[in-house]
PDB file of C-alpha atoms in Angstrom:
ATOM      1  CA  MET A 172       1.577 -18.231 -30.260  1.00 84.00           C
ATOM      2  CA  GLU A 173       1.469 -14.676 -31.411  1.00 87.00           C
ATOM      3  CA  ARG A 174       1.269 -12.859 -34.817  1.00 92.00           C
ATOM      4  CA  ILE A 175       4.621 -11.624 -36.098  1.00 94.00           C
ATOM      5  CA  ASP A 176       3.258  -8.124 -36.945  1.00 92.00           C
ATOM      6  CA  LYS A 177       2.225  -7.800 -33.369  1.00 89.00           C
ATOM      7  CA  ILE A 178       5.358  -9.068 -31.897  1.00 87.00           C
ATOM      8  CA  LEU A 179       7.682  -6.806 -33.988  1.00 90.00           C
ATOM      9  CA  SER A 180       5.470  -3.868 -33.376  1.00 87.00           C
ATOM     10  CA  HIS A 181       5.415  -4.332 -29.659  1.00 80.00           C
ATOM     11  CA  HIS A 182       9.336  -4.724 -29.828  1.00 79.00           C
ATOM     12  CA  GLY A 183       9.916  -1.277 -31.288  1.00 79.00           C
ATOM     13  CA  PHE A 184       9.653  -1.894 -34.986  1.00 88.00           C
ATOM     14  CA  GLY A 185       7.000   0.566 -35.651  1.00 87.00           C
ATOM     15  CA  SER A 186       3.371   0.161 -36.659  1.00 90.00           C
ATOM     16  CA  ARG A 187       1.963  -2.936 -38.086  1.00 90.00           C
ATOM     17  CA  LYS A 188       2.119  -1.095 -41.426  1.00 93.00           C
ATOM     18  CA  ASP A 189       5.914  -0.646 -40.918  1.00 94.00           C
ATOM     19  CA  VAL A 190       6.297  -4.361 -40.136  1.00 94.00           C
ATOM     20  CA  LYS A 191       4.478  -5.219 -43.281  1.00 95.00           C
ATOM     21  CA  LYS A 192       7.041  -3.281 -45.293  1.00 95.00           C
ATOM     22  CA  LEU A 193       9.827  -5.080 -43.225  1.00 95.00           C
ATOM     23  CA  LEU A 194       8.399  -8.323 -44.308  1.00 96.00           C
ATOM     24  CA  ARG A 195       8.001  -7.382 -48.003  1.00 95.00           C
ATOM     25  CA  ASP A 196      11.710  -6.215 -48.182  1.00 96.00           C
ATOM     26  CA  GLU A 197      12.901  -9.640 -46.989  1.00 95.00           C
ATOM     27  CA  ARG A 198      14.252  -8.356 -43.831  1.00 95.00           C
ATOM     28  CA  VAL A 199      12.546 -10.684 -41.378  1.00 95.00           C
ATOM     29  CA  THR A 200      13.338 -14.419 -40.879  1.00 96.00           C
ATOM     30  CA  VAL A 201      11.855 -17.076 -38.546  1.00 95.00           C
ATOM     31  CA  ASN A 202      14.100 -19.864 -37.905  1.00 95.00           C
ATOM     32  CA  GLY A 203      16.372 -18.944 -40.769  1.00 95.00           C
ATOM     33  CA  LYS A 204      13.521 -18.573 -43.373  1.00 95.00           C
ATOM     34  CA  PHE A 205      11.955 -15.379 -44.813  1.00 96.00           C
ATOM     35  CA  VAL A 206       8.489 -14.426 -43.679  1.00 95.00           C
ATOM     36  CA  TYR A 207       6.103 -12.419 -45.835  1.00 95.00           C
ATOM     37  CA  ASP A 208       2.743 -12.760 -44.219  1.00 95.00           C
ATOM     38  CA  SER A 209       2.113 -10.351 -41.364  1.00 94.00           C
ATOM     39  CA  GLY A 210      -0.344 -12.762 -39.765  1.00 94.00           C
ATOM     40  CA  PHE A 211       2.305 -15.501 -39.395  1.00 95.00           C
ATOM     41  CA  GLN A 212       1.919 -17.295 -36.075  1.00 94.00           C
ATOM     42  CA  LEU A 213       5.044 -17.923 -34.110  1.00 90.00           C
ATOM     43  CA  ASP A 214       6.003 -19.392 -30.847  1.00 90.00           C
ATOM     44  CA  ILE A 215       7.805 -16.688 -28.722  1.00 83.00           C
ATOM     45  CA  GLU A 216       9.272 -19.510 -26.439  1.00 82.00           C
ATOM     46  CA  ASN A 217      11.020 -21.488 -29.142  1.00 89.00           C
ATOM     47  CA  ASP A 218      11.179 -19.742 -32.692  1.00 92.00           C
ATOM     48  CA  VAL A 219      14.068 -17.538 -33.452  1.00 93.00           C
ATOM     49  CA  VAL A 220      13.233 -14.298 -35.280  1.00 93.00           C
ATOM     50  CA  CYS A 221      15.932 -12.128 -36.942  1.00 94.00           C
ATOM     51  CA  VAL A 222      15.561  -8.616 -38.434  1.00 94.00           C
ATOM     52  CA  ASP A 223      18.397  -7.641 -40.801  1.00 94.00           C
ATOM     53  CA  ASP A 224      20.235 -10.910 -39.613  1.00 93.00           C
ATOM     54  CA  GLU A 225      20.051  -9.739 -35.893  1.00 91.00           C
ATOM     55  CA  GLU A 226      18.148 -11.856 -33.434  1.00 89.00           C
ATOM     56  CA  ILE A 227      15.186 -10.317 -31.642  1.00 84.00           C
ATOM     57  CA  ARG A 228      14.909 -11.380 -27.955  1.00 79.00           C
ATOM     58  CA  LEU A 229      11.254 -12.051 -27.727  1.00 80.00           C
ATOM     59  CA  GLN A 230       9.544 -11.239 -24.300  1.00 77.00           C
ATOM     60  CA  HIS A 231       5.970 -11.279 -23.205  1.00 80.00           C
ATOM     61  CA  ASP A 232       6.885  -9.593 -19.788  1.00 88.00           C
ATOM     62  CA  VAL A 233       9.688  -7.603 -18.583  1.00 91.00           C
ATOM     63  CA  TYR A 234      10.921  -7.353 -15.079  1.00 95.00           C
ATOM     64  CA  ILE A 235      13.388  -4.553 -14.062  1.00 97.00           C
ATOM     65  CA  MET A 236      15.177  -3.874 -10.806  1.00 97.00           C
ATOM     66  CA  MET A 237      16.083  -0.331 -10.326  1.00 97.00           C
ATOM     67  CA  ASN A 238      17.882   1.351  -7.430  1.00 96.00           C
ATOM     68  CA  LYS A 239      15.711   4.590  -7.524  1.00 96.00           C
ATOM     69  CA  CYS A 240      17.628   7.750  -6.684  1.00 95.00           C
ATOM     70  CA  GLN A 241      16.187  10.993  -5.056  1.00 94.00           C
ATOM     71  CA  ASP A 242      14.565  13.755  -6.945  1.00 94.00           C
ATOM     72  CA  VAL A 243      12.968  11.350  -9.608  1.00 95.00           C
ATOM     73  CA  VAL A 244       9.146  10.528  -9.440  1.00 96.00           C
ATOM     74  CA  CYS A 245       7.356   7.171  -9.893  1.00 95.00           C
ATOM     75  CA  ALA A 246       5.106   8.458 -12.819  1.00 89.00           C
ATOM     76  CA  ASN A 247       4.981   8.120 -16.494  1.00 85.00           C
ATOM     77  CA  LYS A 248       5.149  11.874 -17.039  1.00 83.00           C
ATOM     78  CA  ASP A 249       5.533  14.829 -14.845  1.00 81.00           C
ATOM     79  CA  GLY A 250       5.873  18.446 -16.036  1.00 80.00           C
ATOM     80  CA  GLU A 251       8.255  19.477 -13.071  1.00 88.00           C
ATOM     81  CA  HIS A 252      10.407  16.485 -12.189  1.00 92.00           C
ATOM     82  CA  GLN A 253      12.359  13.724 -14.037  1.00 94.00           C
ATOM     83  CA  THR A 254      10.663  10.311 -13.822  1.00 96.00           C
ATOM     84  CA  VAL A 255      12.017   6.753 -13.206  1.00 96.00           C
ATOM     85  CA  PHE A 256      11.102   5.991 -16.808  1.00 95.00           C
ATOM     86  CA  ASP A 257      13.241   8.781 -18.173  1.00 94.00           C
ATOM     87  CA  LEU A 258      16.112   6.857 -16.623  1.00 95.00           C
ATOM     88  CA  LEU A 259      15.510   3.880 -18.960  1.00 94.00           C
ATOM     89  CA  ASP A 260      17.253   3.168 -22.297  1.00 91.00           C
ATOM     90  CA  GLU A 261      15.222   3.895 -25.333  1.00 84.00           C
ATOM     91  CA  SER A 262      15.121   0.188 -26.009  1.00 78.00           C
ATOM     92  CA  LEU A 263      12.747  -0.089 -23.135  1.00 84.00           C
ATOM     93  CA  LYS A 264      10.538   2.756 -24.011  1.00 77.00           C
ATOM     94  CA  HIS A 265       7.937   1.048 -26.076  1.00 72.00           C
ATOM     95  CA  LYS A 266       5.006  -1.387 -25.684  1.00 71.00           C
ATOM     96  CA  PHE A 267       5.715  -5.001 -24.868  1.00 76.00           C
ATOM     97  CA  LEU A 268       3.485  -8.053 -25.430  1.00 74.00           C
ATOM     98  CA  GLY A 269       2.454  -8.028 -21.816  1.00 78.00           C
ATOM     99  CA  GLY A 270       1.641  -4.263 -21.953  1.00 79.00           C
ATOM    100  CA  ASP A 271       3.276  -1.007 -20.747  1.00 85.00           C
ATOM    101  CA  LEU A 272       5.891  -0.971 -18.103  1.00 91.00           C
ATOM    102  CA  HIS A 273       4.647   0.291 -14.846  1.00 94.00           C
ATOM    103  CA  CYS A 274       6.035   0.669 -11.281  1.00 95.00           C
ATOM    104  CA  MET A 275       5.200  -2.183  -8.850  1.00 94.00           C
ATOM    105  CA  GLY A 276       4.421   0.155  -5.897  1.00 90.00           C
ATOM    106  CA  ARG A 277       5.671   3.715  -5.776  1.00 92.00           C
ATOM    107  CA  LEU A 278       8.384   5.453  -3.815  1.00 95.00           C
ATOM    108  CA  ASP A 279       8.315   9.123  -2.802  1.00 94.00           C
ATOM    109  CA  ILE A 280      10.424  11.687  -4.671  1.00 95.00           C
ATOM    110  CA  ASP A 281      12.783  11.671  -1.845  1.00 95.00           C
ATOM    111  CA  THR A 282      12.979   7.809  -1.052  1.00 96.00           C
ATOM    112  CA  GLU A 283      15.581   5.798  -2.556  1.00 95.00           C
ATOM    113  CA  GLY A 284      16.046   2.170  -3.341  1.00 95.00           C
ATOM    114  CA  LEU A 285      14.459  -1.006  -4.666  1.00 96.00           C
ATOM    115  CA  LEU A 286      11.793  -0.248  -7.295  1.00 97.00           C
ATOM    116  CA  ILE A 287      10.463  -2.808  -9.658  1.00 97.00           C
ATOM    117  CA  LEU A 288       9.182  -1.894 -13.244  1.00 96.00           C
ATOM    118  CA  THR A 289       7.320  -4.576 -14.882  1.00 95.00           C
ATOM    119  CA  THR A 290       4.601  -5.502 -17.615  1.00 92.00           C
ATOM    120  CA  ASP A 291       3.260  -8.268 -15.394  1.00 93.00           C
ATOM    121  CA  GLY A 292       0.043  -6.797 -14.014  1.00 92.00           C
ATOM    122  CA  LYS A 293      -0.996 -10.227 -12.323  1.00 92.00           C
ATOM    123  CA  LEU A 294       2.223 -10.146 -10.277  1.00 93.00           C
ATOM    124  CA  THR A 295       1.877  -6.460  -9.514  1.00 93.00           C
ATOM    125  CA  HIS A 296      -1.560  -7.100  -8.314  1.00 92.00           C
ATOM    126  CA  LYS A 297      -0.512 -10.098  -6.109  1.00 90.00           C
ATOM    127  CA  LEU A 298       2.333  -8.256  -4.467  1.00 90.00           C
ATOM    128  CA  LEU A 299       0.290  -5.055  -3.786  1.00 89.00           C
ATOM    129  CA  SER A 300      -2.971  -6.576  -2.654  1.00 88.00           C
ATOM    130  CA  PRO A 301      -3.669  -5.918   1.011  1.00 83.00           C
ATOM    131  CA  LYS A 302      -4.735  -9.557   1.319  1.00 86.00           C
ATOM    132  CA  THR A 303      -1.081 -10.838   0.349  1.00 87.00           C
ATOM    133  CA  HIS A 304       0.763  -8.840   3.256  1.00 89.00           C
ATOM    134  CA  ALA A 305       3.951  -8.901   1.215  1.00 92.00           C
ATOM    135  CA  PRO A 306       6.706  -7.542   3.346  1.00 95.00           C
ATOM    136  CA  LYS A 307       8.812  -4.518   2.407  1.00 95.00           C
ATOM    137  CA  THR A 308      11.871  -3.498   4.254  1.00 95.00           C
ATOM    138  CA  TYR A 309      13.476  -0.131   4.581  1.00 96.00           C
ATOM    139  CA  ALA A 310      16.585   1.379   5.766  1.00 94.00           C
ATOM    140  CA  VAL A 311      15.615   4.367   7.970  1.00 95.00           C
ATOM    141  CA  GLY A 312      17.540   7.394   9.183  1.00 94.00           C
ATOM    142  CA  LEU A 313      15.972   9.316  11.965  1.00 95.00           C
ATOM    143  CA  ARG A 314      16.293  12.863  13.003  1.00 95.00           C
ATOM    144  CA  ASP A 315      16.487  12.118  16.819  1.00 96.00           C
ATOM    145  CA  SER A 316      18.886   9.707  18.211  1.00 93.00           C
ATOM    146  CA  LEU A 317      17.317   7.111  20.468  1.00 94.00           C
ATOM    147  CA  THR A 318      18.355   5.939  24.135  1.00 95.00           C
ATOM    148  CA  GLU A 319      18.253   2.112  24.544  1.00 94.00           C
ATOM    149  CA  GLU A 320      14.978   2.606  26.515  1.00 96.00           C
ATOM    150  CA  GLU A 321      13.462   4.408  23.613  1.00 96.00           C
ATOM    151  CA  LYS A 322      14.474   1.753  21.260  1.00 96.00           C
ATOM    152  CA  GLN A 323      12.773  -0.837  23.259  1.00 96.00           C
ATOM    153  CA  ASN A 324       9.595   1.309  23.344  1.00 97.00           C
ATOM    154  CA  TYR A 325       9.729   1.644  19.659  1.00 97.00           C
ATOM    155  CA  LYS A 326      10.280  -2.158  19.221  1.00 97.00           C
ATOM    156  CA  GLU A 327       7.085  -2.827  21.351  1.00 97.00           C
ATOM    157  CA  LYS A 328       4.928  -0.212  19.591  1.00 97.00           C
ATOM    158  CA  PHE A 329       5.856  -1.523  16.116  1.00 98.00           C
ATOM    159  CA  SER A 330       5.407  -5.102  17.120  1.00 97.00           C
ATOM    160  CA  LYS A 331       1.741  -4.555  18.222  1.00 97.00           C
ATOM    161  CA  GLY A 332       0.832  -1.947  15.662  1.00 96.00           C
ATOM    162  CA  PHE A 333      -0.639   1.539  16.499  1.00 96.00           C
ATOM    163  CA  TRP A 334      -3.048   4.155  15.402  1.00 97.00           C
ATOM    164  CA  ILE A 335      -1.701   6.642  12.876  1.00 96.00           C
ATOM    165  CA  ASP A 336      -3.287  10.276  12.813  1.00 95.00           C
ATOM    166  CA  ARG A 337      -4.985  11.900   9.790  1.00 92.00           C
ATOM    167  CA  ASP A 338      -2.232  13.634   7.492  1.00 88.00           C
ATOM    168  CA  GLN A 339      -3.765  16.464   5.610  1.00 83.00           C
ATOM    169  CA  ASN A 340      -5.988  14.776   3.004  1.00 86.00           C
ATOM    170  CA  GLU A 341      -5.054  11.154   4.132  1.00 89.00           C
ATOM    171  CA  ALA A 342      -7.243   9.566   6.721  1.00 92.00           C
ATOM    172  CA  GLY A 343      -5.870   7.934   9.871  1.00 94.00           C
ATOM    173  CA  PHE A 344      -5.456   4.168  10.027  1.00 94.00           C
ATOM    174  CA  ASP A 345      -4.435   1.372  12.323  1.00 95.00           C
ATOM    175  CA  ALA A 346      -0.910   0.281  11.237  1.00 95.00           C
ATOM    176  CA  GLN A 347      -0.432  -3.234  11.423  1.00 95.00           C
ATOM    177  CA  PRO A 348       2.352  -4.992  13.468  1.00 97.00           C
ATOM    178  CA  ALA A 349       5.811  -4.286  11.965  1.00 97.00           C
ATOM    179  CA  GLU A 350       9.288  -5.456  12.636  1.00 96.00           C
ATOM    180  CA  ILE A 351      12.045  -3.033  13.588  1.00 96.00           C
ATOM    181  CA  GLN A 352      15.696  -3.809  13.843  1.00 94.00           C
ATOM    182  CA  PHE A 353      18.115  -1.338  15.352  1.00 92.00           C
ATOM    183  CA  GLU A 354      21.376  -3.435  15.426  1.00 74.00           C
ATOM    184  CA  VAL A 355      21.986  -2.459  11.637  1.00 69.00           C
ATOM    185  CA  ARG A 356      25.595  -2.404  12.102  1.00 58.00           C
ATOM    186  CA  ASN A 357      28.166  -2.391  14.958  1.00 48.00           C
ATOM    187  CA  GLU A 358      31.249  -0.188  14.998  1.00 45.00           C
ATOM    188  CA  GLY A 359      33.650  -1.100  12.292  1.00 44.00           C
ATOM    189  CA  GLU A 360      31.134  -3.249  10.383  1.00 49.00           C
ATOM    190  CA  SER A 361      29.562  -2.468   7.107  1.00 54.00           C
ATOM    191  CA  LEU A 362      25.900  -2.266   6.480  1.00 60.00           C
ATOM    192  CA  PRO A 363      24.065  -5.332   4.994  1.00 60.00           C
ATOM    193  CA  PRO A 364      24.679  -5.441   1.099  1.00 59.00           C
ATOM    194  CA  GLY A 365      21.028  -4.514   0.282  1.00 59.00           C
ATOM    195  CA  VAL A 366      21.248  -1.565   2.527  1.00 65.00           C
ATOM    196  CA  GLN A 367      24.556  -0.088   1.229  1.00 58.00           C
ATOM    197  CA  ALA A 368      23.557  -0.573  -2.428  1.00 54.00           C
ATOM    198  CA  GLY A 369      24.540   2.728  -4.062  1.00 52.00           C
ATOM    199  CA  LEU A 370      23.901   4.981  -0.832  1.00 53.00           C
ATOM    200  CA  SER A 371      23.863   8.449  -1.804  1.00 49.00           C
ATOM    201  CA  PRO A 372      25.830  10.641   0.420  1.00 45.00           C
ATOM    202  CA  THR A 373      24.147  13.503   2.385  1.00 43.00           C
ATOM    203  CA  PRO A 374      24.862  16.987   1.078  1.00 43.00           C
ATOM    204  CA  PRO A 375      28.037  18.434   2.815  1.00 41.00           C
ATOM    205  CA  SER A 376      27.813  21.390   5.051  1.00 40.00           C
ATOM    206  CA  ALA A 377      30.412  24.263   4.884  1.00 41.00           C
ATOM    207  CA  GLY A 378      33.704  22.714   4.989  1.00 43.00           C
ATOM    208  CA  THR A 379      32.727  19.242   5.647  1.00 43.00           C
ATOM    209  CA  PRO A 380      33.252  16.240   3.388  1.00 43.00           C
ATOM    210  CA  ARG A 381      30.343  14.208   1.908  1.00 42.00           C
ATOM    211  CA  SER A 382      29.453  11.091   3.833  1.00 56.00           C
ATOM    212  CA  ALA A 383      27.101   7.991   3.812  1.00 65.00           C
ATOM    213  CA  PRO A 384      23.549   8.618   5.249  1.00 77.00           C
ATOM    214  CA  LYS A 385      22.935   7.798   8.906  1.00 81.00           C
ATOM    215  CA  ILE A 386      21.037   4.437   9.069  1.00 90.00           C
ATOM    216  CA  ASP A 387      19.342   4.166  12.382  1.00 93.00           C
ATOM    217  CA  CYS A 388      17.218   0.949  11.762  1.00 94.00           C
ATOM    218  CA  LEU A 389      15.459  -1.542   9.347  1.00 95.00           C
ATOM    219  CA  LEU A 390      11.812  -1.528   9.354  1.00 96.00           C
ATOM    220  CA  THR A 391       9.665  -4.137   7.653  1.00 96.00           C
ATOM    221  CA  ILE A 392       6.073  -3.393   7.048  1.00 97.00           C
ATOM    222  CA  TYR A 393       3.333  -5.765   5.543  1.00 95.00           C
ATOM    223  CA  GLU A 394       1.097  -3.056   4.090  1.00 93.00           C
ATOM    224  CA  GLY A 395       1.505  -0.123   1.999  1.00 87.00           C
ATOM    225  CA  LYS A 396      -0.419   3.042   3.158  1.00 90.00           C
ATOM    226  CA  PHE A 397       0.413   6.377   1.850  1.00 89.00           C
ATOM    227  CA  HIS A 398       3.598   7.763   3.399  1.00 93.00           C
ATOM    228  CA  GLN A 399       3.256   4.911   5.916  1.00 95.00           C
ATOM    229  CA  VAL A 400       6.880   4.669   7.175  1.00 97.00           C
ATOM    230  CA  LYS A 401       7.219   8.526   7.630  1.00 96.00           C
ATOM    231  CA  ARG A 402       3.906   8.670   9.325  1.00 96.00           C
ATOM    232  CA  MET A 403       4.576   5.861  11.646  1.00 97.00           C
ATOM    233  CA  PHE A 404       7.744   7.329  13.112  1.00 98.00           C
ATOM    234  CA  ALA A 405       6.045  10.870  13.182  1.00 97.00           C
ATOM    235  CA  GLN A 406       3.334   9.458  15.289  1.00 97.00           C
ATOM    236  CA  LEU A 407       6.132   8.423  17.852  1.00 97.00           C
ATOM    237  CA  GLY A 408       7.451  11.984  17.803  1.00 96.00           C
ATOM    238  CA  ASN A 409      10.479  11.463  15.389  1.00 97.00           C
ATOM    239  CA  GLU A 410      11.086  12.252  11.817  1.00 97.00           C
ATOM    240  CA  VAL A 411      12.371  10.268   9.024  1.00 97.00           C
ATOM    241  CA  VAL A 412      15.381  12.093   7.389  1.00 95.00           C
ATOM    242  CA  TYR A 413      16.450   9.341   5.105  1.00 95.00           C
ATOM    243  CA  LEU A 414      14.560   6.409   3.519  1.00 95.00           C
ATOM    244  CA  LYS A 415      15.582   3.489   1.294  1.00 95.00           C
ATOM    245  CA  ARG A 416      13.565   0.502   0.448  1.00 95.00           C
ATOM    246  CA  VAL A 417      16.039  -2.586   0.286  1.00 94.00           C
ATOM    247  CA  LYS A 418      13.776  -5.602   0.018  1.00 94.00           C
ATOM    248  CA  MET A 419      10.362  -6.550  -1.407  1.00 94.00           C
ATOM    249  CA  GLY A 420       9.104 -10.182  -0.527  1.00 91.00           C
ATOM    250  CA  GLN A 421      12.049 -12.227  -0.656  1.00 92.00           C
ATOM    251  CA  LEU A 422      13.997 -10.183  -3.274  1.00 95.00           C
ATOM    252  CA  GLU A 423      16.676  -7.877  -2.098  1.00 94.00           C
ATOM    253  CA  LEU A 424      18.203  -4.794  -3.766  1.00 95.00           C
ATOM    254  CA  ASP A 425      21.344  -5.804  -5.692  1.00 94.00           C
ATOM    255  CA  PRO A 426      24.180  -3.950  -4.109  1.00 91.00           C
ATOM    256  CA  ALA A 427      26.031  -3.641  -7.479  1.00 92.00           C
ATOM    257  CA  ILE A 428      23.386  -1.496  -8.999  1.00 94.00           C
ATOM    258  CA  PRO A 429      24.244   2.343  -8.576  1.00 93.00           C
ATOM    259  CA  LEU A 430      21.812   4.906  -7.622  1.00 92.00           C
ATOM    260  CA  GLY A 431      19.527   5.662 -10.710  1.00 94.00           C
ATOM    261  CA  GLY A 432      20.851   2.451 -12.393  1.00 96.00           C
ATOM    262  CA  TYR A 433      18.817  -0.698 -13.196  1.00 97.00           C
ATOM    263  CA  ARG A 434      19.009  -4.229 -14.650  1.00 97.00           C
ATOM    264  CA  GLU A 435      16.535  -6.946 -15.666  1.00 95.00           C
ATOM    265  CA  LEU A 436      15.739  -9.457 -13.063  1.00 96.00           C
ATOM    266  CA  THR A 437      16.975 -13.138 -13.637  1.00 94.00           C
ATOM    267  CA  LYS A 438      14.305 -15.991 -13.874  1.00 91.00           C
ATOM    268  CA  GLU A 439      15.382 -16.959 -10.082  1.00 94.00           C
ATOM    269  CA  GLU A 440      14.765 -13.313  -8.922  1.00 95.00           C
ATOM    270  CA  VAL A 441      11.148 -13.257 -10.622  1.00 93.00           C
ATOM    271  CA  GLU A 442      10.481 -16.549  -8.848  1.00 92.00           C
ATOM    272  CA  LEU A 443      11.699 -15.071  -5.493  1.00 90.00           C
ATOM    273  CA  LEU A 444       9.497 -12.054  -6.121  1.00 89.00           C
ATOM    274  CA  SER A 445       6.420 -14.498  -6.784  1.00 84.00           C
ATOM    275  CA  LYS A 446       6.697 -16.357  -3.626  1.00 79.00           C
TER     276      LYS A 446
END
C-alpha cells in the first residue's frame, strides 16, 4: 500500500502540492471513483488509477534493457559526453517508487552492448557482488590475429586465470578463471543473435564501404574489475579494438534492439536476471 500523492508524484505528476490540486480538481480516480484525500492508500498491484481518464501504469521498480552505443557514458551527468540517460524518453526521467534509475554495472565509452538500467538496488547488488560470480559475456575484436597455437595458449591462460599488471592508478590483480570461445562463426554463418544485435559498422577508410566489426572471440568473465577485458588481453600482448557485452547472467541482449535503443524487460527476463 502506498499514498496516492507519493505514487503520482513519483510517476511524473509534479510535487505533492501539484498532486493535491489534481485531486481537488476531480482529475484523479481510483477504481472509477474520484479521490480527494492526498493520503489515500492504494494497492499498486491491484488498484486502477486514472488521471484525466487515462490509466496510469503503476510500477515500484523499472527494468530496462539497452543496447548501448559507443560515445555515450554510463553516468547521470557528464559535461563533455552524452549519457545513457540522455537516450531515454522523457517519461522515464523521473523518480520511481523504487528510487532513481541507475546502471547495473557500467560499460566504457567505447564499449557497446547489453546495459541494464533499473531502480532495483537489491538486484543490482546481488548481480554485482563479488560473492555472486555472475557471468558476463563479451564479443571481442582483437588487433592481432591468432594462430591455432596461440588460440590454444589463450584458452589455457584464461581457463586457469592469471595476474594482471597495474594500469596507471588501478592496482594489479589476479584475474579469476574465464571462458574464451574462438569458434564464434564459421565462414558463411552469421553471428549468434546476441552478438549481432545492432552491430555498429567500423568507420570506412578511404574508398572502402562500411562493414561489421571483426569479432574474434566470446569471453565470459565472473568478476568485474576496472577495464578487465581490455587489461586481460593486453597482459597477453594483444589489444581489444572492439568490445560488446552480449549477456549478463542468463539474460542475452535482444537482437531486435538497435544501437542506442532500449525496451523494458519482461517479467520472464527479470526472473532470468535474478537467477
